[in-house]
XYZ file of C-alpha atoms in Angstrom:
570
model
C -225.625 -31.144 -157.281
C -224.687 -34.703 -159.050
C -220.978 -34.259 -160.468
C -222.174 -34.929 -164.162
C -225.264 -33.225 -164.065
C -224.024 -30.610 -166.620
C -223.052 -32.743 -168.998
C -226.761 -34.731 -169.360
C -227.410 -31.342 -169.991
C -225.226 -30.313 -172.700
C -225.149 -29.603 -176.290
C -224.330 -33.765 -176.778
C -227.497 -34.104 -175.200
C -229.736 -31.755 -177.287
C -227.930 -32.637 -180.542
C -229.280 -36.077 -180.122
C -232.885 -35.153 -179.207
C -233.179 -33.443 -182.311
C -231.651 -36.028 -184.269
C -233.149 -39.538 -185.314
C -230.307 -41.899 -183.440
C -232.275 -42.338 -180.680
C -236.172 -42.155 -179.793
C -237.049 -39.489 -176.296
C -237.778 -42.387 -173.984
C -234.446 -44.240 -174.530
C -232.354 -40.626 -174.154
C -234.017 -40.010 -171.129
C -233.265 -42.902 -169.822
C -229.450 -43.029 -170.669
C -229.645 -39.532 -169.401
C -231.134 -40.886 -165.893
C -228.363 -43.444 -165.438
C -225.773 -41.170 -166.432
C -226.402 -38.910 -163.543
C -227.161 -42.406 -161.381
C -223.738 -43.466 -162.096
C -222.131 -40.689 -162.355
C -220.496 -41.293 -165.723
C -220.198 -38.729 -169.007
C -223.512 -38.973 -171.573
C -220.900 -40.519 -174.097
C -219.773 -43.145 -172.455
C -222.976 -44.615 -171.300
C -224.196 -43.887 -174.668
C -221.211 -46.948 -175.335
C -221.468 -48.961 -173.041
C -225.366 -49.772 -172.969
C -224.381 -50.337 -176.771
C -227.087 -47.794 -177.684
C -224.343 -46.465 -180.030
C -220.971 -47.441 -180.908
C -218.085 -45.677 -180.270
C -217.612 -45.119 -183.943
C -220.536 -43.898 -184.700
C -220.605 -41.625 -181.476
C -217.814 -40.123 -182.701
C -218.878 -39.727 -186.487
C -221.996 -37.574 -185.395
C -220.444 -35.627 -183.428
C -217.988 -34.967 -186.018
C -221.071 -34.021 -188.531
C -222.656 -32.586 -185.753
C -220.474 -29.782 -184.506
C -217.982 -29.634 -187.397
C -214.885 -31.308 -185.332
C -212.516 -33.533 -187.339
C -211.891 -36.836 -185.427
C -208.307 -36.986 -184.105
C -206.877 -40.803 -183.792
C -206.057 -40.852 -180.086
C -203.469 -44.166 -181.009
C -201.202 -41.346 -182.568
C -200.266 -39.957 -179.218
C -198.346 -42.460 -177.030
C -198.632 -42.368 -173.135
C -195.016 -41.491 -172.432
C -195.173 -38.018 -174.863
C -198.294 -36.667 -172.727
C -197.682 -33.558 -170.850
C -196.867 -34.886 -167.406
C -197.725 -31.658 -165.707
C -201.255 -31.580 -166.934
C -202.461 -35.365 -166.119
C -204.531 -34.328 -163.395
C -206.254 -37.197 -162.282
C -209.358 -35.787 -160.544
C -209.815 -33.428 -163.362
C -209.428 -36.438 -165.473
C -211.980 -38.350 -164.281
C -214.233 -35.753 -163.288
C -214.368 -34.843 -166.993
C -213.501 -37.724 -168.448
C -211.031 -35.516 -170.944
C -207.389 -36.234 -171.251
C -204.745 -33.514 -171.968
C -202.746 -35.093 -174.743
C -200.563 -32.159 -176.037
C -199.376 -28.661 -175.284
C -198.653 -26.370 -178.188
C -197.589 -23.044 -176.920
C -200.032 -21.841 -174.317
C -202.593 -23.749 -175.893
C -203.449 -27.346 -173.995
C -205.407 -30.156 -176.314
C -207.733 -31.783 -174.610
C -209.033 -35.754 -175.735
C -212.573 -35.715 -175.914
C -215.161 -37.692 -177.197
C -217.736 -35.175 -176.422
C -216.815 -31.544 -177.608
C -219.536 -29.899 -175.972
C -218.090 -30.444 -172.530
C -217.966 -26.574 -172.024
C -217.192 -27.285 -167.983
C -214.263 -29.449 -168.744
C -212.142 -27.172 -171.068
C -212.929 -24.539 -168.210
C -211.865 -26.498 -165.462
C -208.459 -27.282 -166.698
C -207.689 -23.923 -168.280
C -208.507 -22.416 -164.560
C -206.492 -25.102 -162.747
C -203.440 -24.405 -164.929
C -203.864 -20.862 -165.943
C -203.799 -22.096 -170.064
C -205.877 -21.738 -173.327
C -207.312 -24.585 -173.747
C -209.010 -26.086 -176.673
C -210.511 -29.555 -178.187
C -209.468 -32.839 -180.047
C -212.639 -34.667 -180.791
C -211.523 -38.634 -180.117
C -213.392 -42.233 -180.277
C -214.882 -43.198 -176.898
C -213.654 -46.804 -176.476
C -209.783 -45.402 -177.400
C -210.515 -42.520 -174.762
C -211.709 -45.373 -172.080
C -208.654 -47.137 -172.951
C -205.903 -44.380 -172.322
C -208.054 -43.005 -168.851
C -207.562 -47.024 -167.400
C -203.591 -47.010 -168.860
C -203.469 -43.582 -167.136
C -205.306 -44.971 -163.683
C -202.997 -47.994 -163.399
C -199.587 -45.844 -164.263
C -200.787 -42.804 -161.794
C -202.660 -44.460 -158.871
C -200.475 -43.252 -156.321
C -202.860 -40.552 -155.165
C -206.264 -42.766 -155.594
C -204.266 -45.887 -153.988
C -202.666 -43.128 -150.885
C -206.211 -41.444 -150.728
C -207.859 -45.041 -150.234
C -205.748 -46.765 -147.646
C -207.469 -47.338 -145.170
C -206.443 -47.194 -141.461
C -206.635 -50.924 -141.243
C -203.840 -51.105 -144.271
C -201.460 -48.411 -142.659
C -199.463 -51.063 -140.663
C -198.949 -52.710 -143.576
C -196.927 -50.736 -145.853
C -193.318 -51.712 -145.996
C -190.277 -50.670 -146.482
C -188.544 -51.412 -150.001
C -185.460 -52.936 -148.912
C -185.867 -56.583 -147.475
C -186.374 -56.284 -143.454
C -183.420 -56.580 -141.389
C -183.882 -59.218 -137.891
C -183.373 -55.878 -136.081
C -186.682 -54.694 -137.670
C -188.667 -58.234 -137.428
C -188.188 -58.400 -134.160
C -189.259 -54.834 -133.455
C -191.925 -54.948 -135.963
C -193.448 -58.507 -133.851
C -193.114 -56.726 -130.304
C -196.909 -55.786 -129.409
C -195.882 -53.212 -127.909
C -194.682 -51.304 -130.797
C -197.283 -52.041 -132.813
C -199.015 -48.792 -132.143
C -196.002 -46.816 -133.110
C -194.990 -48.631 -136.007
C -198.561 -47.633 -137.369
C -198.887 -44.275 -136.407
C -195.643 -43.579 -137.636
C -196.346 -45.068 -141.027
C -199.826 -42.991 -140.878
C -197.671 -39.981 -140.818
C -195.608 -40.697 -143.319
C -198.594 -41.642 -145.625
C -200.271 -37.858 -144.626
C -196.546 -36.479 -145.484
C -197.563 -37.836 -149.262
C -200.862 -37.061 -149.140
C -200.090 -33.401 -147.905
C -197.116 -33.031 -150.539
C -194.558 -32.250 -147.737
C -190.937 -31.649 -148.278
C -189.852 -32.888 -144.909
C -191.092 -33.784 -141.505
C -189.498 -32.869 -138.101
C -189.893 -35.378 -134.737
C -188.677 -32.734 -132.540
C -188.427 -33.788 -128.481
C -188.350 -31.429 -125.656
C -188.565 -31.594 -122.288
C -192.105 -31.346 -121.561
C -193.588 -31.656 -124.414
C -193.064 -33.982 -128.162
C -193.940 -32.502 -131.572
C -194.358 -33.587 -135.269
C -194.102 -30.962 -137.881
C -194.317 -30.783 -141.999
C -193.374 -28.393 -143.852
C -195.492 -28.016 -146.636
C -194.884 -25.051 -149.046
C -192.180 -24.181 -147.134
C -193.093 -23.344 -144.326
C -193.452 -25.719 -141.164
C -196.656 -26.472 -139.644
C -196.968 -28.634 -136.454
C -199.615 -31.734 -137.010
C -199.153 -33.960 -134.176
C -198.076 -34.150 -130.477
C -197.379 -37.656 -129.189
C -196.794 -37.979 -125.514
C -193.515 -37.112 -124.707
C -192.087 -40.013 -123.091
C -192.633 -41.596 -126.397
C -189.897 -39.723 -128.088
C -187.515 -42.322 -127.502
C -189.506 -45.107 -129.132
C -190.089 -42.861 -132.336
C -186.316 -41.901 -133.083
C -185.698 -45.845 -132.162
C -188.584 -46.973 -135.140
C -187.120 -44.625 -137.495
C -183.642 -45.454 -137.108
C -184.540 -49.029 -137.611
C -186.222 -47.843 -140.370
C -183.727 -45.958 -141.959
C -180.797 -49.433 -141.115
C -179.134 -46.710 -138.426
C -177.405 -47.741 -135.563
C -180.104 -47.506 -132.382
C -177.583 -47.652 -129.877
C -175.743 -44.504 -131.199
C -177.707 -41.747 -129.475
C -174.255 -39.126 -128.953
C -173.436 -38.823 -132.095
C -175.467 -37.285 -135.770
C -176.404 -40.273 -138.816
C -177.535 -40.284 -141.578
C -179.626 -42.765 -143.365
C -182.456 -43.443 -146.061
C -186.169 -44.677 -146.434
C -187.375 -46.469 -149.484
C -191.361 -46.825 -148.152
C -193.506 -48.976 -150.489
C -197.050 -47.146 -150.504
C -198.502 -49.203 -153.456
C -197.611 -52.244 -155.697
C -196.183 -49.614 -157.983
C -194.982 -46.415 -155.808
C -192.195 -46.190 -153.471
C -191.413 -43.033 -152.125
C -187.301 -42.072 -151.433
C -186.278 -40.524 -147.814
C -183.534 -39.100 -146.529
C -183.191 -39.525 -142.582
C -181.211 -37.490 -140.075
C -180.586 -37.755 -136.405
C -179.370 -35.281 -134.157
C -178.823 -35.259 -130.527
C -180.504 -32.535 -128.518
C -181.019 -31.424 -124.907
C -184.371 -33.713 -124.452
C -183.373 -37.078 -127.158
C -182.508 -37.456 -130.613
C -184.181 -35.228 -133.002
C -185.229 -36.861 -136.343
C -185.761 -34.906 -139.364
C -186.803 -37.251 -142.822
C -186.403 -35.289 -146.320
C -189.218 -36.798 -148.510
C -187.360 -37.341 -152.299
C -190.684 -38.174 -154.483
C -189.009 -37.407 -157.822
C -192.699 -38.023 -159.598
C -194.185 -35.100 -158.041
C -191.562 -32.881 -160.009
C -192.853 -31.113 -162.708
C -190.117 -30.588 -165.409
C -191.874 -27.975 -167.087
C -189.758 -24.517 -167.911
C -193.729 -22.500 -169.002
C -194.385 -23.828 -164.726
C -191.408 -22.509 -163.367
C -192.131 -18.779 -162.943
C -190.085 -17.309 -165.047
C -190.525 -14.439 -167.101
C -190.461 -14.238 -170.408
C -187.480 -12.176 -171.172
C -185.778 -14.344 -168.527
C -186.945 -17.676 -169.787
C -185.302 -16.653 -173.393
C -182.225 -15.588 -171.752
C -182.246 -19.302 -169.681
C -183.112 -21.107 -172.989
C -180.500 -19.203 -175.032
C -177.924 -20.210 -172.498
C -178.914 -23.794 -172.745
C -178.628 -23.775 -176.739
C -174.544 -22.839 -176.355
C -172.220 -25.672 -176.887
C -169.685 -24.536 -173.859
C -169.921 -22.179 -170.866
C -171.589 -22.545 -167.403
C -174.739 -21.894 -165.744
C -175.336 -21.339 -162.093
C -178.067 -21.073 -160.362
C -178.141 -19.113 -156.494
C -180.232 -19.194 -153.621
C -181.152 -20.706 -150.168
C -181.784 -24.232 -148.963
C -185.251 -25.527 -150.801
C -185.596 -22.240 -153.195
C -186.112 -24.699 -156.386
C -182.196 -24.412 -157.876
C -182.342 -28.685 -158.286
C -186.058 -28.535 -160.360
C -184.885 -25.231 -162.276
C -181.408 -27.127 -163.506
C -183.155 -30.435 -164.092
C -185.889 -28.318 -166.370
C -182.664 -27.345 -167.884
C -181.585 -31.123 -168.101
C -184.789 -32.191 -169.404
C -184.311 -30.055 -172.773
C -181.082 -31.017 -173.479
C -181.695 -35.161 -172.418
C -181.641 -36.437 -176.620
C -179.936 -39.306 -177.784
C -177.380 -37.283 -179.352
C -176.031 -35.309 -176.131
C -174.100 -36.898 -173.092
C -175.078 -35.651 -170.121
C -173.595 -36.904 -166.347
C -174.653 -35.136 -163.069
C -172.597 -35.236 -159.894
C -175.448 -34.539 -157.090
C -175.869 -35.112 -152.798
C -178.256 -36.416 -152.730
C -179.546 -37.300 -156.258
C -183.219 -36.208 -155.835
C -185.299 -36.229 -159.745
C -184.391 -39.292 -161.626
C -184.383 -39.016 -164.749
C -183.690 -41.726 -167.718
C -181.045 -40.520 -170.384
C -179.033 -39.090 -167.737
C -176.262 -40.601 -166.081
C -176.854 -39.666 -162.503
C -174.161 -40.367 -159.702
C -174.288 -40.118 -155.943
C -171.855 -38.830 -153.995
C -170.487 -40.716 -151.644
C -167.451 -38.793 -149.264
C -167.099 -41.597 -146.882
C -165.601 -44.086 -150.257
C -163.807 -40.815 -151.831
C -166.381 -40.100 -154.127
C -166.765 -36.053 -153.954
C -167.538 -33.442 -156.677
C -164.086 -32.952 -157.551
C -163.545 -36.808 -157.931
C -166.405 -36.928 -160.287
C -165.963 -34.292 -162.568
C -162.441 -35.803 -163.418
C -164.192 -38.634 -164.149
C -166.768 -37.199 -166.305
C -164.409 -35.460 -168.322
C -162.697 -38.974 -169.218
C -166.021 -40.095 -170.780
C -166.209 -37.499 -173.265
C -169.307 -35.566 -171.750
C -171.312 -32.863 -173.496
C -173.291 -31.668 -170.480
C -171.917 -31.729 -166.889
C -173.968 -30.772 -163.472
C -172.468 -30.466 -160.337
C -174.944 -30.122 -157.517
C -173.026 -27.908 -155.580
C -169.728 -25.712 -155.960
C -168.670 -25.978 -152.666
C -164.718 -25.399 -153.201
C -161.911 -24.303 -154.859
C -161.078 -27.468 -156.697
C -164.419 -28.517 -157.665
C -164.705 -25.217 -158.846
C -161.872 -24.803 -161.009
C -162.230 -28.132 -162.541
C -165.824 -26.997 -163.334
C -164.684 -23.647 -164.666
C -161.783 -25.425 -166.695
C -164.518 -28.050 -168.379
C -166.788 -24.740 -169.001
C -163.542 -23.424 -171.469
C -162.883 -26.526 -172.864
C -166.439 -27.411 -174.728
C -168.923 -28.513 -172.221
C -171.769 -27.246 -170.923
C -171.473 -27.401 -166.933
C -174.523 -26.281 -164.958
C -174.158 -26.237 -161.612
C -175.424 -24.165 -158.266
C -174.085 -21.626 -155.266
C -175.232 -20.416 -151.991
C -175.167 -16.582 -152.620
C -178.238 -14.233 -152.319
C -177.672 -12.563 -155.805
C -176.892 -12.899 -159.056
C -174.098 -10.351 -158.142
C -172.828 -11.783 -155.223
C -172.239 -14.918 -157.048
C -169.189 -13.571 -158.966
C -167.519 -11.766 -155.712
C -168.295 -15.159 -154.117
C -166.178 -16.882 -157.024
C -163.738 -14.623 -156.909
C -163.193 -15.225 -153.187
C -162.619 -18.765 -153.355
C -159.615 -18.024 -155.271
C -160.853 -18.228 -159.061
C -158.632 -15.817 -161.236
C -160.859 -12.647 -162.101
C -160.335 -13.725 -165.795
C -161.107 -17.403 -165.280
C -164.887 -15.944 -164.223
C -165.499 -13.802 -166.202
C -164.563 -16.177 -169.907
C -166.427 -19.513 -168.429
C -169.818 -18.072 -167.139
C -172.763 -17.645 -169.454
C -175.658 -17.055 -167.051
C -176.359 -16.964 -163.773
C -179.930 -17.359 -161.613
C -181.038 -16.228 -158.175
C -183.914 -17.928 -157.288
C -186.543 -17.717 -154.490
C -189.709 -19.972 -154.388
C -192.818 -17.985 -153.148
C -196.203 -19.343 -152.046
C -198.958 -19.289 -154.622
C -202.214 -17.583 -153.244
C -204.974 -19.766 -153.465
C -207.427 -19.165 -156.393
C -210.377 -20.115 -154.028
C -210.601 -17.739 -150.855
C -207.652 -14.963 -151.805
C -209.345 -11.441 -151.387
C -208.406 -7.817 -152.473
C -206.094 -6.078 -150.303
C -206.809 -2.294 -150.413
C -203.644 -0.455 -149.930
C -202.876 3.327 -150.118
C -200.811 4.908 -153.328
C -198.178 6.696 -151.055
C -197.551 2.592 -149.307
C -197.922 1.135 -153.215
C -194.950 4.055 -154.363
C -193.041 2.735 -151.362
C -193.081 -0.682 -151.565
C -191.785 -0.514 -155.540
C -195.154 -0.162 -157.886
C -194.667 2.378 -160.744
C -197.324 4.903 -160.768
C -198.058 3.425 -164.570
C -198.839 0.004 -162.883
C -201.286 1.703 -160.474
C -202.743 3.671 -162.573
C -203.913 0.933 -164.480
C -205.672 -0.670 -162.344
C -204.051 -2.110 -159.855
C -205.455 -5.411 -157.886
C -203.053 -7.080 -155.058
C -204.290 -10.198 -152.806
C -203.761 -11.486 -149.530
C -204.059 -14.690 -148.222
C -207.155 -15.847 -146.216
C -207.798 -19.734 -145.919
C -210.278 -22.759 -146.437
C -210.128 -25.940 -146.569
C -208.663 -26.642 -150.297
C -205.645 -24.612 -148.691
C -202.791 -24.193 -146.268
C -203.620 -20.599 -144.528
C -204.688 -19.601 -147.869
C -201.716 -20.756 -149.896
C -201.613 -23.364 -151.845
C -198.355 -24.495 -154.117
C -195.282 -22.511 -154.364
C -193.622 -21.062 -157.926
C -190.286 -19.330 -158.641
C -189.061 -16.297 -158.336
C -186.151 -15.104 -160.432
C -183.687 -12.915 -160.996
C -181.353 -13.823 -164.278
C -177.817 -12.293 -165.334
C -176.763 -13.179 -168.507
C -172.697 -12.381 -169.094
C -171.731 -9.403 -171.164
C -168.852 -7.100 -172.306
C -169.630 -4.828 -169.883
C -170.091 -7.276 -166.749
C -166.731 -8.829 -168.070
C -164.769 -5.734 -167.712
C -166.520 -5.004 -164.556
C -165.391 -8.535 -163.164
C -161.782 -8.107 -164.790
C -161.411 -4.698 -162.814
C -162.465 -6.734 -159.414
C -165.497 -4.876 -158.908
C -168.156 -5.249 -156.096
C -171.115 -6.986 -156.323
C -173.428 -3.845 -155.712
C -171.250 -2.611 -158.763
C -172.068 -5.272 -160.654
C -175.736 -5.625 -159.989
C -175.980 -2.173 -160.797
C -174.849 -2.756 -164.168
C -177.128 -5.740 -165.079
C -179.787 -3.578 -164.057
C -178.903 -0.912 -166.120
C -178.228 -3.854 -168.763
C -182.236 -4.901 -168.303
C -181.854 -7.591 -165.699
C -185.078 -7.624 -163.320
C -184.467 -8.748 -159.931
C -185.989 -10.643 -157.655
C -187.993 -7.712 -155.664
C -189.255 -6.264 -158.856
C -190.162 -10.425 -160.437
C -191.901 -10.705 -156.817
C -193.577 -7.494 -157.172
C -194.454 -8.440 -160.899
C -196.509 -11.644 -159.613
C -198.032 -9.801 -156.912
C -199.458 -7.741 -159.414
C -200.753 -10.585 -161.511
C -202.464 -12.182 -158.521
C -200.108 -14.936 -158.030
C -198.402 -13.953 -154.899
C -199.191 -11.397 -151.727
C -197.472 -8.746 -150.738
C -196.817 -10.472 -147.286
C -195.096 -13.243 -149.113
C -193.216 -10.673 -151.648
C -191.945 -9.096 -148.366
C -190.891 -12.644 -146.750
C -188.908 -13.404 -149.356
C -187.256 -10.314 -150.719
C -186.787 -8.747 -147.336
C-alpha cells in the first residue's frame, strides 16, 4: 500500500470535490501524482500552483472551522526536541510545534490528516491535537528541520563505499596517515568505522572488542544489555586495539598497562559523535571498550523520564528551593546523569548561575558552565567546588560524591544558599544516608543539607509491536506484589517476544524510581543514627513508593514485563 494513499483519500480530498476550486479531472489528477510521488494532497495542490498556499489554507479554514495559526510565531529552537521525529515528520508531513500539558500541537496544513495525529499520539503515548498552518511556511520549517536533524537520514544513507571516509574530528596525527595509507589496513580501518557507524545507527551506549584465545568478539550494548554483532578472525585482534588506539591519540606501544583516551568521529558535515576509549590488558591482547557520548540523542524531558506523578511533584518541588541538595542513587548506566540534567534544564534561565563538576562531561548543554575533570592536572571534585563557590554560584552539580571532602564541601554549599545536585552509588534511597553517614558526615550535617533523594533503575520498554499477554495465576500475581484491587480490575501484564522493529522484543529503556523527600520524622530518625531498613521503613510509611512497587506499577500499565521488573528489582 503507497505511504500516502490515505491521505488522497481524506476529508481534504472530498471537501474539494464538492467544492468549485477545482474541476474532477484536474483533482484526479493531482490525486494520481500525489500517490506517484509520494507527497501529501496539500502540497502538490502548491506546488503544481493549482492553488496557493494562502488560499489552501483559507478553505480549509472555512472548510472545517480551524483558525489558521502563523507557523513564523514558533521559532525552531522552542520546538519540543523530544517529539521531532523525523520519519513521522515526513511521513506525515506534520510538525510538532508545542506541548501544552499532555496535549502535543501538531503543524498542519491539512487538518483532516486523521493517520498523522494517530501516529504520533501512539509513538509517544500523548493527546494530540491540530494547528491548521500555511503550506509554503510548513515546507519551509520541514527543510530547516531536515538540514538541522540529518544525522539519521545522512547515517541511514552512507553508503558502504563512503564508510572509509569518515574522519575523525581532530586533525590526523603522522602516526594515523601513515597507518591510514598502509593497504593493508585499509580493510580494518573500514570495517571498524562500519561498526562504529551501526553503533549510531543502533543507538548503543558502548561497544566491547573483546579478544580471547580462540576466538575475537564485538559486542553493543544496546538498552542495556550486551549483544554480540560481529566476530573478526582472531588473529586480527591485535590490529583492531592498534586502529583504535591510534584513533583515540593512545600510545600503541603500551600494551601492559590500562589508557584512556577519546574519539571525536565526524559522521556528517554537521554531526560528530563524542567517545570515550579504554584499553585493558587481558590474558589473549588488549581489550577495548569505547563509551559512545552522543549528547543529541538525550531527551531532556522530565513528562519522558518515568516518573510518577506524585514523585515528579516531589522532584520539581525540590528543584523550586533556593538551598539544599539533591542526590540521585543507583548503578553504572541507570539514567542518574539524564535525570539531574532534566533537573538542569529547568533551572538553565538567564537569571540563575549554574556550574557542573562532571567525569566525563556527557550532555552539553548551553547556559551551563560545564567543567571536566581532569585528576592527572589536579583538577578533582573537591578542587572544583571551591572554585565554584568563588564565582558566586546559584546551582552546583557534582557528578559524583566519591569522598569525604568533596562531600562536605558539597554539604557545606547545600547550608549556605545553593542548590547542589549531585549523585551516589547506593541501591536505595535509604542506604544513601547510612552511606553518608559512613564516610564520616556528622549525623546532623545530613540530615539539615538534604532535600531529596532518588534511586533510580532504567528498565527496558516492551515493544508496542509484537509484546503479548502473559497469563499468570492470582496466587503467583499476590506473590510477586499486585494488590488484589489491581487484579481485580482487570489486570493485563506483557512479555517480551521480538521482530524486527525490536531488540528481543524491547525496544527503548525508561526510569524507574524510587523518591525520598526529607522530613521531621526522617530527620530525627537520621539524628538518632538509625539504619537504613529503619529509615526506608519510615518513608514508606511517609508515602514513598519504591522501586519494586514503581516497577510493578509500569508492568501493570504495559510498559515493562515482569521478567524485566524481576531483573531489575531482584
Amino acid at each position: 500500500m503507497n505511504t500516502f494513499t490515505h491521505i488522497s483519500n481524506s476529508g481534504l480530498a472530498r471537501s474539494l470535490a464538492a467544492s468549485s476550486l477545482l474541476s474532477a479531472d484536474e483533482l484526479e489528477q493531482i490525486q494520481l501524482q500525489a500517490r506517484q510521488e509520494s507527497k501529501p494532497l496539500g502540497t502538490m495542490l502548491v506546488e503544481k500552483q493549482l492553488l496557493s498556499s494562502a488560499e489552501l489554507a483559507r478553505f480549509c479554514e472555512r472548510e472545517f472551522m480551524q483558525p489558521l495559526t502563523d507557523l513564523d510565531d514558533f521559532a525552531i529552537e522552542q520546538l519540543p526536541l523530544p517529539y521531532l521525529s523525523m520519519d513521522l515528520i515526513e511521513h506525515h508531513h506534520a510538525i510538532p510545534v508545542h506541548l501544552e500539558g499532555k496535549v502535543l500541537y501538531l503543524a498542519m496544513s491539512d487538518p483532516t490528516n486523521v493517520a498523522a495525529l494517530e501516529d504520533f499520539s501512539f509513538r509517544f503515548n500523548l493527546v494530540t491535537d491540530t494547528l491548521l498552518v500555511e503550506e509554503s511556511k510548513l515546507q519551509h520549517l520541514l527543510q530547516r528541520l531536515q538540514q538541522g536533524n540529518s544525522t539519521k537520514l545522512d547515517l541511514d544513507n552512507i553508503a558502504d563505499e563512503d564508510i572509509a571516509e569518515l574522519q575523525l574530528d581532530d586533525s590526523p596525527s603522522e602516526l594515523e596517515d601513515g597507518i591510514s595509507r598502509n593497504e593493508e589496513d585499509a580493510p580494518i580501518v573500514r570495517y571498524i568505522n562500519k561498526i562504529m557507524v551501526d553503533a549510531v545507527r543502533k543507538e548503543a551506549s558502548d561497544l566491547h572488542f573483546e579478544p580471547y584465545e580462540r576466538f575475537f568478539r564485538i559486542r553493543f550494548r544496546i538498552d542495556g544489555m550486551l549483544h554480540e554483532v560481529a566476530s573478526p578472525p582472531v588473529h586480527l585482534a591485535a590490529r583492531f586495539a592498534a586502529r583504535l588506539k591510534v584513533m583515540a591519540r593512545l600510545d600503541i606501544a603500551e600494551r601492559r598497562l590500562p589508557q584512556d583516551g577519546r574519539i571525536k568521529l565526524k559522521l556528517t558535515a554537521s554531526k560528530s559523535v563524542d567517545m570515550r576509549v579504554n584499553t585493558m590488558p587481558t590474558l589473549w591482547g588488549e581489550k577495548v571498550v569505547i563509551r559512545i557520548l552522543d549528547s543529541s540523542a538525550a531527551r531532556l524531558d522530565i513528562e519522558q523520564l518515568g516518573f510518577g506523578e506524585e514523585q515528579q511533584a516531589l522532584y520539581l518541588q525540590a528543584l523550586k528551593r533556593p538551598q539544599g541538595m539533591i542526590l540521585v542513587t543507583g548503578p553504572t548506566g541507570s539514567g542518574k546523569t539524564v535525570s539531574l540534567y532534566t533537573g538542569l534544564s529547568i533551572l538553565n534561565t538567564v537569571t540563575a548561575n549554574i556550574s557542573t563538576a562532571e567525569d566525563p562531561v556527557e550532555i552539553n548543554l548551553s547556559g551551563i558552565n560545564q567543567v571536566q575533570i581532569n585528576p592527572k592536572a589536579g583538577l578533582s571534585f573537591a578542587h572544583a567546588l571551591r572554585a565554584f563557590l568563588r564565582q558566586d554560584p546559584d546551582i552546583i552539580m557534582v557528578g559524583e560524591i566519591r569522598d569525604l571532602e568533596t562531600a562536605e564541601i558539597a554539604v557545606k554549599a547545600a547550608q549556605t544558599g545553593h542548590l547542589v545536585l549531585s549523585t551516589l552509588h547506593t541501591n536505595s534511597a535509604a542506604e544513601t544516608l547510612t552511606r553518608l553517614s559512613n564516610m564520616g558526615l556528622p549525623a546532623y550535617n545530613i540530615a539539615s543539607s538534604i532535600s531529596l533523594i532518588m534511586a533510580q533503575r532504567l528498565a527496558r520498554r516492551l515493544c508496542t509491536h509484537c509484546r503479548e499477554p502473559e497469563e499468570l495465576p492470582a496466587e503467583q500475581l499476590t506473590r510477586l506484589g499486585f494488590t488484589p484491587a489491581q487484579q481485580a480490575s482487570g489486570l493485563t501484564l506483557y512479555r517480551a517476544v521480538g521482530c524486527p522493529q525490536c531488540t528481543d522484543g524491547y525496544k527503548g529503556r525508561i526510569g524507574i524510581y524510587e523518591v525520598m523527600a526529607m522530613s521531621k520524622r526522617l530527620a530525627d530518625l537520621i539524628m538518632e543514627n538509625a539504619s537504613s531498613l529503619a529509615l526506608a521503613r519510615a518513608a514508606e510509611e511517609e508515602g514513598m513508593i519504591t522501586l519494586r512497587r514503581a516497577a510493578l506499577e509500569k508492568a501493570r500499565l504495559g510498559i515493562i514485563s515482569l521478567a524485566e521488573v524481576n531483573r531489575i528489582t531482584g
